PDB file of C-alpha atoms in Angstrom:
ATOM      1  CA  UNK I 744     -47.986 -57.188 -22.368  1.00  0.00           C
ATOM      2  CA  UNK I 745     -50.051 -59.021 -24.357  1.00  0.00           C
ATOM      3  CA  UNK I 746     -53.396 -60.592 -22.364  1.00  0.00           C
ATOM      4  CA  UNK I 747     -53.416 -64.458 -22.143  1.00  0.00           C
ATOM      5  CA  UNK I 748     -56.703 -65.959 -22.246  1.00  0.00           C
ATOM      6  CA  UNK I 749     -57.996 -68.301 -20.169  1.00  0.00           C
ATOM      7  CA  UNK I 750     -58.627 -71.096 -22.596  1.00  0.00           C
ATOM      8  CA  UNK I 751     -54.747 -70.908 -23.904  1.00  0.00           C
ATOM      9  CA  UNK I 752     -54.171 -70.292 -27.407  1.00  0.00           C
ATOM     10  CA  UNK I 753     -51.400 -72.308 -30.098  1.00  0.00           C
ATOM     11  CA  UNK I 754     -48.653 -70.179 -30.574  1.00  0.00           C
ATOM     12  CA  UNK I 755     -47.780 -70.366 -34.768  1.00  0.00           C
ATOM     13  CA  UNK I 756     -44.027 -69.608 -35.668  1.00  0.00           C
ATOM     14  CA  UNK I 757     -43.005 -69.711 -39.822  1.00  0.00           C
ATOM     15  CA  UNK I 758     -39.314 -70.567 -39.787  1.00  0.00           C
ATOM     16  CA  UNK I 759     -37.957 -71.010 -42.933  1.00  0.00           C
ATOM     17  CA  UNK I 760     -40.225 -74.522 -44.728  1.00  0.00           C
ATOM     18  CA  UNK I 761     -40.882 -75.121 -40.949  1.00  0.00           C
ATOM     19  CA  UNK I 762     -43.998 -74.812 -39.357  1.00  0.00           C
ATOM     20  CA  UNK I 763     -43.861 -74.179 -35.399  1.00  0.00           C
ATOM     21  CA  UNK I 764     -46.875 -74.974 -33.643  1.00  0.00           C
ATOM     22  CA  UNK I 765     -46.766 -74.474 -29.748  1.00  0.00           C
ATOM     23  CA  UNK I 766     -49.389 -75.752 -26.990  1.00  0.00           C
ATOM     24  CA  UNK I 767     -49.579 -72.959 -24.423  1.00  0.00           C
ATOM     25  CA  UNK I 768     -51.248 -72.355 -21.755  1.00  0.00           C
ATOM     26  CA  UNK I 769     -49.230 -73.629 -19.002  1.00  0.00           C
ATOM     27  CA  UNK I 770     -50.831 -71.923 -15.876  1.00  0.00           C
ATOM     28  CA  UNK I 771     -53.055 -75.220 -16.310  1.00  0.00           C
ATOM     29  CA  UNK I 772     -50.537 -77.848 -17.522  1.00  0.00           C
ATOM     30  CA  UNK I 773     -51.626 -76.962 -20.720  1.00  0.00           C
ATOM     31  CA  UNK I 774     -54.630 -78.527 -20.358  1.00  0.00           C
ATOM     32  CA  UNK I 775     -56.272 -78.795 -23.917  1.00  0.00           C
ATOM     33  CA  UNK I 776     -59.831 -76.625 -24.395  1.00  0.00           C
ATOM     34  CA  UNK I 777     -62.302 -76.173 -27.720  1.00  0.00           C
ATOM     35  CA  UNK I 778     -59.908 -72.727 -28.570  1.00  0.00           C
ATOM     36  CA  UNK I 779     -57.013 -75.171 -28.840  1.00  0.00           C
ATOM     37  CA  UNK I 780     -58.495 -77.619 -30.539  1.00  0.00           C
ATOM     38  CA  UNK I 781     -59.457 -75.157 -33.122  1.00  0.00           C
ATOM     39  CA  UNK I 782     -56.318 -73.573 -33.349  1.00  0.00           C
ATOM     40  CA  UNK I 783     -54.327 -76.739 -33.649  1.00  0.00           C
ATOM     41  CA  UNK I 784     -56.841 -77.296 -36.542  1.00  0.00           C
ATOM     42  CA  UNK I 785     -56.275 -73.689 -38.372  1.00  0.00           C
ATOM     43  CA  UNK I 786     -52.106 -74.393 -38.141  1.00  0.00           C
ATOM     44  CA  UNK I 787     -52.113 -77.827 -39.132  1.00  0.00           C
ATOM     45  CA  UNK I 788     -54.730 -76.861 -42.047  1.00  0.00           C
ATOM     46  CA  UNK I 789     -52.175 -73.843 -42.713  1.00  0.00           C
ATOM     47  CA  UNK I 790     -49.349 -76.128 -42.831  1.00  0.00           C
ATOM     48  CA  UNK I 791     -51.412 -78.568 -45.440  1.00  0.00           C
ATOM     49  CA  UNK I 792     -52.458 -75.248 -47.913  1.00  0.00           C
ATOM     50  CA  UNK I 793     -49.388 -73.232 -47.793  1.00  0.00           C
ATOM     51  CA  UNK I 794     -46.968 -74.061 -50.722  1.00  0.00           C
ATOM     52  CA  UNK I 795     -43.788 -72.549 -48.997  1.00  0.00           C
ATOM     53  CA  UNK I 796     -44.378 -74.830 -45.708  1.00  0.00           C
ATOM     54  CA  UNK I 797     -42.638 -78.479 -46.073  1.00  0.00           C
ATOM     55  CA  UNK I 798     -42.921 -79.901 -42.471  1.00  0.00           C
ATOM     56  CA  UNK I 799     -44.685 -79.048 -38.851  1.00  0.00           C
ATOM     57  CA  UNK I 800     -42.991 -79.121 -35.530  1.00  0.00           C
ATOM     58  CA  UNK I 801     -45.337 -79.738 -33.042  1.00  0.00           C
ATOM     59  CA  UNK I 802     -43.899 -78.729 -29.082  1.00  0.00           C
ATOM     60  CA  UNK I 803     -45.437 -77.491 -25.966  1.00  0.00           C
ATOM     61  CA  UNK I 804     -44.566 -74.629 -23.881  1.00  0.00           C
ATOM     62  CA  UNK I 805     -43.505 -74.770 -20.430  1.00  0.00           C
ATOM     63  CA  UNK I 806     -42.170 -78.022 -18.423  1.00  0.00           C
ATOM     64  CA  UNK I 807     -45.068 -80.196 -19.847  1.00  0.00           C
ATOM     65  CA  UNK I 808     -46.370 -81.435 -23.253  1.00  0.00           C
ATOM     66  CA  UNK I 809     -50.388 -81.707 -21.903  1.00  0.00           C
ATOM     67  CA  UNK I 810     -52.654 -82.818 -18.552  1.00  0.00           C
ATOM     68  CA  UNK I 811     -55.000 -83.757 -21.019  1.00  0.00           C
ATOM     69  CA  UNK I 812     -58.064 -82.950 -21.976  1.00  0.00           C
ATOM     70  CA  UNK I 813     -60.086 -79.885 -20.035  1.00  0.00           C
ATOM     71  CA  UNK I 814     -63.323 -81.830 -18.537  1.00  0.00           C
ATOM     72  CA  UNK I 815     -65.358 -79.340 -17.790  1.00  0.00           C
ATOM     73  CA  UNK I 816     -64.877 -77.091 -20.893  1.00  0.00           C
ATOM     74  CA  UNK I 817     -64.891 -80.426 -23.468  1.00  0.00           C
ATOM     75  CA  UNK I 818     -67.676 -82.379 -21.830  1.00  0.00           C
ATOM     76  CA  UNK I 819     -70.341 -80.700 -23.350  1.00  0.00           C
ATOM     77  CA  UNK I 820     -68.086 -82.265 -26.450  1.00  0.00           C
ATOM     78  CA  UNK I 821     -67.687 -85.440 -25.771  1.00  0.00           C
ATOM     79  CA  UNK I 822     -71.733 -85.935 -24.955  1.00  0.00           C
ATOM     80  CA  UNK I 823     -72.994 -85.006 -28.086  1.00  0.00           C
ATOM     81  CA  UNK I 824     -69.896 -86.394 -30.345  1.00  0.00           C
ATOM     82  CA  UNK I 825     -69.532 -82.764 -31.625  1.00  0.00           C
ATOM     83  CA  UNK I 826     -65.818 -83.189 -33.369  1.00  0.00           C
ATOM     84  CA  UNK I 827     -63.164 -81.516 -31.639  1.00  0.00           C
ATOM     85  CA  UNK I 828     -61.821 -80.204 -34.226  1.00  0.00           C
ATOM     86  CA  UNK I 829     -64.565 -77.795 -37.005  1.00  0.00           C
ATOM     87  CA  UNK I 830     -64.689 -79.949 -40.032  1.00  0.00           C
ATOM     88  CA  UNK I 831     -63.395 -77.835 -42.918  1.00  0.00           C
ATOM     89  CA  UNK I 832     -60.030 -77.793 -40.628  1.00  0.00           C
ATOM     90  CA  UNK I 833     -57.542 -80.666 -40.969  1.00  0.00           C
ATOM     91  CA  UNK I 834     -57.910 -82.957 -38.469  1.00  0.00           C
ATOM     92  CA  UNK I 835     -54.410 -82.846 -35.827  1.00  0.00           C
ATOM     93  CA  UNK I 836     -55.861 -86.142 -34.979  1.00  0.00           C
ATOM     94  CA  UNK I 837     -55.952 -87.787 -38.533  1.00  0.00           C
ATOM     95  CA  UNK I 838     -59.146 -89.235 -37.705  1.00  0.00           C
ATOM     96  CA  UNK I 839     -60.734 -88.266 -40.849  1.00  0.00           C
ATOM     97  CA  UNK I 840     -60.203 -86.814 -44.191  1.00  0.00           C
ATOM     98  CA  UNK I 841     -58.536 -84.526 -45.686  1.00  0.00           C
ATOM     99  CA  UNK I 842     -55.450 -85.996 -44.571  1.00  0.00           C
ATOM    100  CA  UNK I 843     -52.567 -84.515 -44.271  1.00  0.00           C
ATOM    101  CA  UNK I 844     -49.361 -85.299 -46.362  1.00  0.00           C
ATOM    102  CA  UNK I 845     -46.754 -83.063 -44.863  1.00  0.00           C
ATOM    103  CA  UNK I 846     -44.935 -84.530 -42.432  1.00  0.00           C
ATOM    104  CA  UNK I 847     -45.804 -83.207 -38.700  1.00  0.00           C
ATOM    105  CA  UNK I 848     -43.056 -83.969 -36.375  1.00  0.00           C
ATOM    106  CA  UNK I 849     -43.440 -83.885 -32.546  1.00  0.00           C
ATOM    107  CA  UNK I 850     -41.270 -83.022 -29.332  1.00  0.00           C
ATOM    108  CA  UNK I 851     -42.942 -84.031 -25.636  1.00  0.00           C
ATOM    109  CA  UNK I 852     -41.525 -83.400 -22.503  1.00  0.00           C
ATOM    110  CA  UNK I 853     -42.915 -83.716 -18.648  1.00  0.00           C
ATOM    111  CA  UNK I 854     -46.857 -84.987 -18.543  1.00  0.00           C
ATOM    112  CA  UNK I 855     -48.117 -86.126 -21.294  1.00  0.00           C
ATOM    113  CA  UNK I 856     -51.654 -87.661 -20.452  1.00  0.00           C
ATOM    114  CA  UNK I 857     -54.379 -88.988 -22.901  1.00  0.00           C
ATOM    115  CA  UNK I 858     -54.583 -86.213 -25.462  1.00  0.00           C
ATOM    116  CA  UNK I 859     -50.528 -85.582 -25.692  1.00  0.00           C
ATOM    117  CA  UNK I 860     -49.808 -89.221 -26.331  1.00  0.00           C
ATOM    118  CA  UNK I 861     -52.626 -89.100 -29.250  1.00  0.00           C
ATOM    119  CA  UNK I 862     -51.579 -86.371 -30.984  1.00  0.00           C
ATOM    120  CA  UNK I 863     -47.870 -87.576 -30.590  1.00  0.00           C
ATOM    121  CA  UNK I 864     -49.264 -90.808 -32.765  1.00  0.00           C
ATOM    122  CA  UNK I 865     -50.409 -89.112 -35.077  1.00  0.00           C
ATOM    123  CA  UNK I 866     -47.434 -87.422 -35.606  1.00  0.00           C
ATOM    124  CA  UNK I 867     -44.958 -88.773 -38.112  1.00  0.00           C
ATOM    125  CA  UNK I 868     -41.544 -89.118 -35.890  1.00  0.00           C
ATOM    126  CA  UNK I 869     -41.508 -88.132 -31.867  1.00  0.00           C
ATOM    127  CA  UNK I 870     -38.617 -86.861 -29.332  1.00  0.00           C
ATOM    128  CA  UNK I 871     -39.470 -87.447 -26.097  1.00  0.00           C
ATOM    129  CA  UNK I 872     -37.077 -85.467 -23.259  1.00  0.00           C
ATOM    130  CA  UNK I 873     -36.077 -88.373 -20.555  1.00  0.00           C
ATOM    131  CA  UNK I 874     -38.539 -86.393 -17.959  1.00  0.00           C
ATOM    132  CA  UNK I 875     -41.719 -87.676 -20.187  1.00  0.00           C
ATOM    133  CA  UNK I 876     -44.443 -89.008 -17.923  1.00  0.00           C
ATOM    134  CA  UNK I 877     -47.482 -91.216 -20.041  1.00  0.00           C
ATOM    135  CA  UNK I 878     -50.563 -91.890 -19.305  1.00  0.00           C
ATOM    136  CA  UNK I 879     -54.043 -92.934 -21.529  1.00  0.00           C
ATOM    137  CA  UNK I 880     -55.653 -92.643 -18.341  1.00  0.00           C
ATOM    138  CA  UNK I 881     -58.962 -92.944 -19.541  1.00  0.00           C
ATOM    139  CA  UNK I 882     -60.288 -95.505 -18.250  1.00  0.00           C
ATOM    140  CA  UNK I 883     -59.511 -94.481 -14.514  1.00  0.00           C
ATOM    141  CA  UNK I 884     -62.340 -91.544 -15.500  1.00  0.00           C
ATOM    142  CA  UNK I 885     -65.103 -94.067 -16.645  1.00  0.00           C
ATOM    143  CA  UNK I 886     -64.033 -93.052 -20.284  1.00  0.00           C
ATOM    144  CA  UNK I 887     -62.124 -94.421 -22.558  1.00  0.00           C
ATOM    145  CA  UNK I 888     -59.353 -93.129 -25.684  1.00  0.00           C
ATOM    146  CA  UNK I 889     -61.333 -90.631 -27.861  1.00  0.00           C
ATOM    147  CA  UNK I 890     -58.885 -89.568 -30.217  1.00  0.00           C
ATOM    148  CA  UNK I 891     -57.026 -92.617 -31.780  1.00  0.00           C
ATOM    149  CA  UNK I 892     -55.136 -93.578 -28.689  1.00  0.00           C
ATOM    150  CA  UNK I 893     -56.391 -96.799 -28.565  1.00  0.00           C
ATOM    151  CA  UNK I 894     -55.568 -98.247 -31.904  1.00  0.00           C
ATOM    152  CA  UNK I 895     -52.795 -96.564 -32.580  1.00  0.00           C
ATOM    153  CA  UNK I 896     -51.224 -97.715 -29.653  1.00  0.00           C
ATOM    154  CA  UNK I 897     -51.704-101.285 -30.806  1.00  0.00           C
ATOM    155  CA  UNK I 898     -50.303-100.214 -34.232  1.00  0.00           C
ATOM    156  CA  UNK I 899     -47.225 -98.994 -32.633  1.00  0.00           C
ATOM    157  CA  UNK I 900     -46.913-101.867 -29.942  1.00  0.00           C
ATOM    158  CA  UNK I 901     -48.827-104.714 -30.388  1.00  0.00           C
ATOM    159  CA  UNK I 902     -51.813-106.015 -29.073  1.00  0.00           C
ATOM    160  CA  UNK I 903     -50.311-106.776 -25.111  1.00  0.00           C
ATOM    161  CA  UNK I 904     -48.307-104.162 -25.261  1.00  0.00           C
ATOM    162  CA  UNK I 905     -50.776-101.434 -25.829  1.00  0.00           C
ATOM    163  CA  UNK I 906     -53.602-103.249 -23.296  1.00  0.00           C
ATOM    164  CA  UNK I 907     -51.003-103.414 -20.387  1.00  0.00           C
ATOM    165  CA  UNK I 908     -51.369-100.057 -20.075  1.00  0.00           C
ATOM    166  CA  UNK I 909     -54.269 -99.373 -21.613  1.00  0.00           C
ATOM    167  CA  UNK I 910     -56.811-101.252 -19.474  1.00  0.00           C
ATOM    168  CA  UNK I 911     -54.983 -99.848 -16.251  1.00  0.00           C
ATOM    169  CA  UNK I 912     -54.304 -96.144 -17.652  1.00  0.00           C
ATOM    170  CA  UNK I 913     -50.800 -96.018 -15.039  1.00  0.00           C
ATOM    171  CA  UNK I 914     -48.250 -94.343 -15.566  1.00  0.00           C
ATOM    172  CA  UNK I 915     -44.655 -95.007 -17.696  1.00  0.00           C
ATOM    173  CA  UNK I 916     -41.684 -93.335 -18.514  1.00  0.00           C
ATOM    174  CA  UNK I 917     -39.730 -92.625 -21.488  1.00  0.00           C
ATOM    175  CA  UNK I 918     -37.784 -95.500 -21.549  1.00  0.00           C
ATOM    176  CA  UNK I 919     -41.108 -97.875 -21.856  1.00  0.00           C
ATOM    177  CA  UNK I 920     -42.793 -95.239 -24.423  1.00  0.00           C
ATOM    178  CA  UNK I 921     -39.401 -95.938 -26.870  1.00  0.00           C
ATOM    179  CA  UNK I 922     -39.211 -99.968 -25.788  1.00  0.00           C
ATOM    180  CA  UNK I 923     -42.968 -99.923 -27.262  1.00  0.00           C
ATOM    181  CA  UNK I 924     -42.162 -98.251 -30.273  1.00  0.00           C
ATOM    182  CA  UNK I 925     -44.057 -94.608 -29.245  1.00  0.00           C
ATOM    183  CA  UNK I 926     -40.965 -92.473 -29.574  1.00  0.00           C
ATOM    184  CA  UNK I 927     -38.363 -92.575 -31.912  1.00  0.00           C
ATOM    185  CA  UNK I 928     -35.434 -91.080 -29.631  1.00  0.00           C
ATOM    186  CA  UNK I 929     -34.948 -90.203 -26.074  1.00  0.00           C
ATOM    187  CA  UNK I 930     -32.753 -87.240 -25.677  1.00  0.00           C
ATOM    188  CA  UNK I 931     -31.871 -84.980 -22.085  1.00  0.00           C
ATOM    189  CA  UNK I 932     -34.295 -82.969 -20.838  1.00  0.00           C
ATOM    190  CA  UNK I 933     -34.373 -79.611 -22.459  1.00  0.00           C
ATOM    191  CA  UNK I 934     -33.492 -80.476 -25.821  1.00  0.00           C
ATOM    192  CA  UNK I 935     -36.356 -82.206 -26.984  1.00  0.00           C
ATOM    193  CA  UNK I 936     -37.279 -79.166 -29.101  1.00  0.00           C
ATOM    194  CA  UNK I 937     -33.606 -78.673 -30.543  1.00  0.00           C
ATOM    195  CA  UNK I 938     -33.076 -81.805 -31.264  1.00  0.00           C
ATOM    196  CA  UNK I 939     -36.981 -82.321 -33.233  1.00  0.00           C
ATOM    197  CA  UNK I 940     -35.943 -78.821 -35.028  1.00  0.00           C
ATOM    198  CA  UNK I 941     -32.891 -80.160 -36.473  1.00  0.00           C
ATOM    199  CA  UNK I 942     -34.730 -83.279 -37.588  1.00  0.00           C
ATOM    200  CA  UNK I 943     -37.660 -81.301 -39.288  1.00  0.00           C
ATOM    201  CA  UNK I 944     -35.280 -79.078 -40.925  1.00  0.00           C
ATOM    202  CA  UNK I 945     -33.731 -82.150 -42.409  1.00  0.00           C
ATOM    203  CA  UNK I 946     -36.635 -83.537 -43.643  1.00  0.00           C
ATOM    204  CA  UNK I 947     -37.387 -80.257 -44.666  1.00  0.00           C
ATOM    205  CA  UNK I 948     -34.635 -80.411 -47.342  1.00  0.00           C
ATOM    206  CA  UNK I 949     -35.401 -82.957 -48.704  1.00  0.00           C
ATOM    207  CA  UNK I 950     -38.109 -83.543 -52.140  1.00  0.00           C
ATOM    208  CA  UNK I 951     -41.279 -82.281 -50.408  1.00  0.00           C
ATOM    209  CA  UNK I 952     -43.865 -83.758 -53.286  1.00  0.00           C
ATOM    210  CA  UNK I 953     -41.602 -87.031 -52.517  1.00  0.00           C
ATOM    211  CA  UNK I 954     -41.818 -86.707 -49.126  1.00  0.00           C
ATOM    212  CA  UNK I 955     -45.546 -86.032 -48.836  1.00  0.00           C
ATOM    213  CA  UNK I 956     -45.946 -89.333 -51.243  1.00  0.00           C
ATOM    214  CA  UNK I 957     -43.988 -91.428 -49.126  1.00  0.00           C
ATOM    215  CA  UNK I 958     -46.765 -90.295 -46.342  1.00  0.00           C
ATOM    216  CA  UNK I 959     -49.914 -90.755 -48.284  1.00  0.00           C
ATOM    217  CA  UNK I 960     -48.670 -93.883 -49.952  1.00  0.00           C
ATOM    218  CA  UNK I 961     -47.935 -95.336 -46.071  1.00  0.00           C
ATOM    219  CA  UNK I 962     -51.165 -94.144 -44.783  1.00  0.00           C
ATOM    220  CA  UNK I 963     -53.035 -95.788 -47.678  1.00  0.00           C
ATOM    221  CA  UNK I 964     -51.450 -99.010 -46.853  1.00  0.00           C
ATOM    222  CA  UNK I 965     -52.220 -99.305 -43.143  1.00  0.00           C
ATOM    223  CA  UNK I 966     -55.527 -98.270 -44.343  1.00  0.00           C
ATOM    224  CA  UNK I 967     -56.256-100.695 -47.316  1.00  0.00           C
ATOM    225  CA  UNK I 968     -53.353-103.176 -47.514  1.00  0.00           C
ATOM    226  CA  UNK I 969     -50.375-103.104 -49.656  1.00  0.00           C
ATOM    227  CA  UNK I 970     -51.289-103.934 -52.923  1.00  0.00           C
ATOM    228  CA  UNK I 971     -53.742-100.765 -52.811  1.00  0.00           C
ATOM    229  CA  UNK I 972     -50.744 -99.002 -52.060  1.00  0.00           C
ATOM    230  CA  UNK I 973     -48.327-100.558 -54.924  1.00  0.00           C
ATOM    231  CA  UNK I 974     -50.878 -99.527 -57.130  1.00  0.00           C
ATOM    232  CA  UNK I 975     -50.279 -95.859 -56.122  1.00  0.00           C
ATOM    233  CA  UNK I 976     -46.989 -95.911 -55.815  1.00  0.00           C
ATOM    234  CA  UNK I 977     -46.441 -96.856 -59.759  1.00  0.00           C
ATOM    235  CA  UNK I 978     -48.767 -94.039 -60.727  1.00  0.00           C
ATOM    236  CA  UNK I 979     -47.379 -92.062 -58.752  1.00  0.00           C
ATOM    237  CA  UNK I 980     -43.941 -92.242 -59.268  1.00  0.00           C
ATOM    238  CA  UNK I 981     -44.879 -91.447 -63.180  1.00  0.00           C
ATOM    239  CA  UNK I 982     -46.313 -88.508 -62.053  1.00  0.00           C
ATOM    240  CA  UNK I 983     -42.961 -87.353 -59.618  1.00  0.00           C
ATOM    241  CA  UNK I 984     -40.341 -88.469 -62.519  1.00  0.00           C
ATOM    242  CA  UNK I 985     -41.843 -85.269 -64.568  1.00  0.00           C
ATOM    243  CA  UNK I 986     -41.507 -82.789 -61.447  1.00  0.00           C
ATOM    244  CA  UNK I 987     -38.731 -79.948 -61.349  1.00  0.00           C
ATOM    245  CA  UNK I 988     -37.840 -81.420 -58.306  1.00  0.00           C
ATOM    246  CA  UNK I 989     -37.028 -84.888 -59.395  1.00  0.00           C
ATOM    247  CA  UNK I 990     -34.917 -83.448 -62.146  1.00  0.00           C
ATOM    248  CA  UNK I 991     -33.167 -81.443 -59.765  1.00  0.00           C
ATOM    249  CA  UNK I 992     -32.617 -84.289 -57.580  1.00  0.00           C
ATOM    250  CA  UNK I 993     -30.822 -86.189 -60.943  1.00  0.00           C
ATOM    251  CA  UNK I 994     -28.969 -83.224 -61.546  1.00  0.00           C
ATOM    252  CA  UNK I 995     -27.119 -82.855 -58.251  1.00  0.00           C
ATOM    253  CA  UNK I 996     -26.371 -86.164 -58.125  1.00  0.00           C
ATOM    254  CA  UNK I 997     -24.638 -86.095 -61.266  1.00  0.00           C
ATOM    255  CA  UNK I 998     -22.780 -82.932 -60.268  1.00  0.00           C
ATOM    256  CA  UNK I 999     -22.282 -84.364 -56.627  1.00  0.00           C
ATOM    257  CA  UNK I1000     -23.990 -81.655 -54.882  1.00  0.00           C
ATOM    258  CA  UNK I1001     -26.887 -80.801 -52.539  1.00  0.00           C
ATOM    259  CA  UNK I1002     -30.163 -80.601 -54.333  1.00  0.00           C
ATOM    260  CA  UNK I1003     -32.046 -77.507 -53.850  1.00  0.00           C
ATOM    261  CA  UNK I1004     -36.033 -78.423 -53.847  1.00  0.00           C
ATOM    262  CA  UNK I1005     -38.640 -75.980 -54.578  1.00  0.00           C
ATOM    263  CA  UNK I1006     -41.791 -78.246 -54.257  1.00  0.00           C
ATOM    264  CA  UNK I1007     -42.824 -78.419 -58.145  1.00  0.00           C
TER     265      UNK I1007
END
């Protein structure tokens, strides 16, 4: 049997254009550490570079997405505002560039404190089992959101949304996290990473140069407004009207078939 080690590792899966990337290390709630961080990093980075992956899955092992962040082993971290995450890596958190176009799609069950819920919104679409429990706790440890909690949360639910729980860090449930606009769907218990397979697969068939567009062209408009982003989205559609892809996708729906996408 393979050793564990005691700062939990992310478990990397290829299956098929699907990229699985698994938070383990649930003898501590999976409780994130600098190893995860770093792994995270490498998958999501090997997601970005590899030609034959189209989407991440993101999922947790055992009954809970995260605790949070590991104190102790990430203060040293958080004092110096070392990055979490080593530079050349993409960033899980999309705090910085490079930015990832390939959709990363997420699946959170049990406790999922502070670091869960921001690497959930920076995923692109979320299943949450109806066990979740959220928290951005933060400020009940003299701290407050590190990792884009705090302004995502306002892009996903509005200014008194987000500070009614972010000011008091308590505690809701997955009902409140889909009212507010965190999740997408609330499924049973158990089949949170099922159901988020079936959706990435989905996704996963479809144009994946179109598809990563559709990302970068969204991100550039929360970023710099939408006429920055109707600019981009002229040039480049040119550009995707000349791929193989794009002539496939005229092709079967001329013959009234599925398309069969190869990413070029």
């Amino acid at each position: 049997m393979t050793e564990r080690h005691p700062e939990g590792q992310i478990v990397v899966e290829q299956r098929g254009p699907v990229l699985l990337m698994g938070v383990d290390r649930v003898e501590k709630r999976n409780g994130f550490t600098p190893r995860m961080f770093r792994e995270l990093g490498e998958a999501y980075t090997r997601l970005e570079n590899s030609p034959d992956l189209f989407v991440g899955l993101l999922y947790a092992k055992g009954d809970h997405f995260s605790g949070g962040v590991d104190l102790p082993l990430m203060a040293e971290y958080r004092k110096s505002g070392t990055p979490y995450v080593p530079l050349q890596l993409v960033d899980p958190g999309q705090l910085r560039e490079p930015f990832r176009k390939k959709p990363v799609i997420a699946a959170m069950q049990g406790i999922c404190f502070t670091i869960a819920i921001e690497l959930m919104l920076a995923a692109d679409v979320v299943f949450a089992a109806d066990n979740c429990r959220f928290s951005q706790m933060e400020v009940k440890r003299g701290i407050m959101p590190g990792y884009g909690g705090s302004f995502r949360f306002i892009e996903r639910a509005g200014w008194g949304n987000a500070m009614k729980w972010l000011l008091t860090g308590d505690e809701f449930d997955s009902a409140e996290a889909y009212r507010l606009g965190l999740v997408q769907e609330v499924v049973p218990a158990g089949t949170q990473f099922e159901r988020a397979l079936a959706y990435a697969q989905r996704v996963a068939e479809q144009a994946p140069l179109a598809v990563q567009a559709t990302i970068e062209n969204a991100r550039l408009a929360l970023g710099q407004g939408w006429m920055h982003a109707a600019t981009h989205a002229t040039a480049k559609n040119t550009f995707l009207y000349g791929t193989e892809d794009a002539a496939e996708g005229r092709k079967s729906f001329a013959d009234k078939r599925a398309a069969k996408f190869v990413g070029r």
